[in-house]
Amino acid sequence: VLIELHRRTPAATGAPRDGAALTRLAPALHLLTRDHDQPLRIATLARRCGLSEAQFRRVFHQAFGHSPHVHLTTIRLRMAATLLSQ
């Protein structure tokens, strides 16, 4: 699911995708996907990855080309669309 979301999410800045960054962000991506219906804080996501909030934001933007908030909103919209289509 995470890989498919990553493939379908366009990079807002055209930044290259970084496989090492994706590996580093895997715990946060799992949490974003699993708990998309819950309020999530950047501090919680960063802690899961062993990063400071600033490092987490930077690595996330490097990997996806947008912020964690935009990514979570995209996941929520896709999940809602899936529920509506079913």
GROMACS .gro file of C-alpha atoms in nm:
model
   86
    1VAL     CA    1   0.000   0.000   0.000
    2LEU     CA    2   0.276   0.242   0.092
    3ILE     CA    3   0.465   0.181  -0.230
    4GLU     CA    4   0.152   0.226  -0.439
    5LEU     CA    5   0.066   0.552  -0.260
    6HIS     CA    6   0.419   0.674  -0.319
    7ARG     CA    7   0.401   0.588  -0.690
    8ARG     CA    8   0.068   0.764  -0.735
    9THR     CA    9   0.154   1.077  -0.537
   10PRO     CA   10   0.311   1.338  -0.764
   11ALA     CA   11   0.614   1.519  -0.630
   12ALA     CA   12   0.509   1.879  -0.569
   13THR     CA   13   0.857   2.017  -0.632
   14GLY     CA   14   0.988   1.761  -0.875
   15ALA     CA   15   1.243   1.648  -0.615
   16PRO     CA   16   1.400   1.311  -0.689
   17ARG     CA   17   1.270   1.021  -0.486
   18ASP     CA   18   1.522   0.884  -0.241
   19GLY     CA   19   1.505   0.513  -0.156
   20ALA     CA   20   1.720   0.554   0.156
   21ALA     CA   21   1.485   0.825   0.281
   22LEU     CA   22   1.186   0.599   0.220
   23THR     CA   23   1.348   0.325   0.425
   24ARG     CA   24   1.416   0.571   0.705
   25LEU     CA   25   1.056   0.695   0.694
   26ALA     CA   26   0.896   0.349   0.688
   27PRO     CA   27   0.783   0.353   1.054
   28ALA     CA   28   0.611   0.690   1.007
   29LEU     CA   29   0.455   0.584   0.676
   30HIS     CA   30   0.314   0.275   0.844
   31LEU     CA   31   0.166   0.490   1.121
   32LEU     CA   32   0.025   0.742   0.870
   33THR     CA   33  -0.145   0.463   0.678
   34ARG     CA   34  -0.268   0.268   0.979
   35ASP     CA   35  -0.390   0.565   1.185
   36HIS     CA   36  -0.499   0.799   0.905
   37ASP     CA   37  -0.830   0.856   1.086
   38GLN     CA   38  -0.658   0.976   1.406
   39PRO     CA   39  -0.490   1.309   1.483
   40LEU     CA   40  -0.117   1.264   1.427
   41ARG     CA   41   0.162   1.493   1.541
   42ILE     CA   42   0.490   1.550   1.360
   43ALA     CA   43   0.674   1.487   1.688
   44THR     CA   44   0.522   1.137   1.710
   45LEU     CA   45   0.611   1.055   1.350
   46ALA     CA   46   0.965   1.191   1.389
   47ARG     CA   47   1.020   0.995   1.710
   48ARG     CA   48   0.912   0.673   1.534
   49CYS     CA   49   1.188   0.729   1.278
   50GLY     CA   50   1.452   0.834   1.531
   51LEU     CA   51   1.469   1.187   1.388
   52SER     CA   52   1.417   1.538   1.519
   53GLU     CA   53   1.109   1.719   1.387
   54ALA     CA   54   1.323   1.936   1.158
   55GLN     CA   55   1.514   1.635   1.023
   56PHE     CA   56   1.189   1.444   0.973
   57ARG     CA   57   1.032   1.728   0.773
   58ARG     CA   58   1.346   1.764   0.561
   59VAL     CA   59   1.382   1.390   0.488
   60PHE     CA   60   1.008   1.357   0.420
   61HIS     CA   61   1.013   1.647   0.175
   62GLN     CA   62   1.323   1.504   0.009
   63ALA     CA   63   1.150   1.168  -0.041
   64PHE     CA   64   0.803   1.287  -0.145
   65GLY     CA   65   0.836   1.646  -0.261
   66HIS     CA   66   0.572   1.767  -0.016
   67SER     CA   67   0.503   1.792   0.357
   68PRO     CA   68   0.382   1.514   0.586
   69HIS     CA   69   0.053   1.707   0.625
   70VAL     CA   70  -0.008   1.703   0.250
   71HIS     CA   71   0.074   1.333   0.243
   72LEU     CA   72  -0.171   1.256   0.524
   73THR     CA   73  -0.441   1.460   0.354
   74THR     CA   74  -0.382   1.266   0.032
   75ILE     CA   75  -0.411   0.934   0.217
   76ARG     CA   76  -0.733   1.048   0.385
   77LEU     CA   77  -0.884   1.160   0.055
   78ARG     CA   78  -0.794   0.832  -0.116
   79MET     CA   79  -0.936   0.628   0.170
   80ALA     CA   80  -1.257   0.834   0.160
   81ALA     CA   81  -1.283   0.788  -0.216
   82THR     CA   82  -1.238   0.413  -0.174
   83LEU     CA   83  -1.512   0.399   0.090
   84LEU     CA   84  -1.746   0.603  -0.130
   85SER     CA   85  -1.685   0.381  -0.431
   86GLN     CA   86  -1.764   0.069  -0.230
   0.00000   0.00000   0.00000
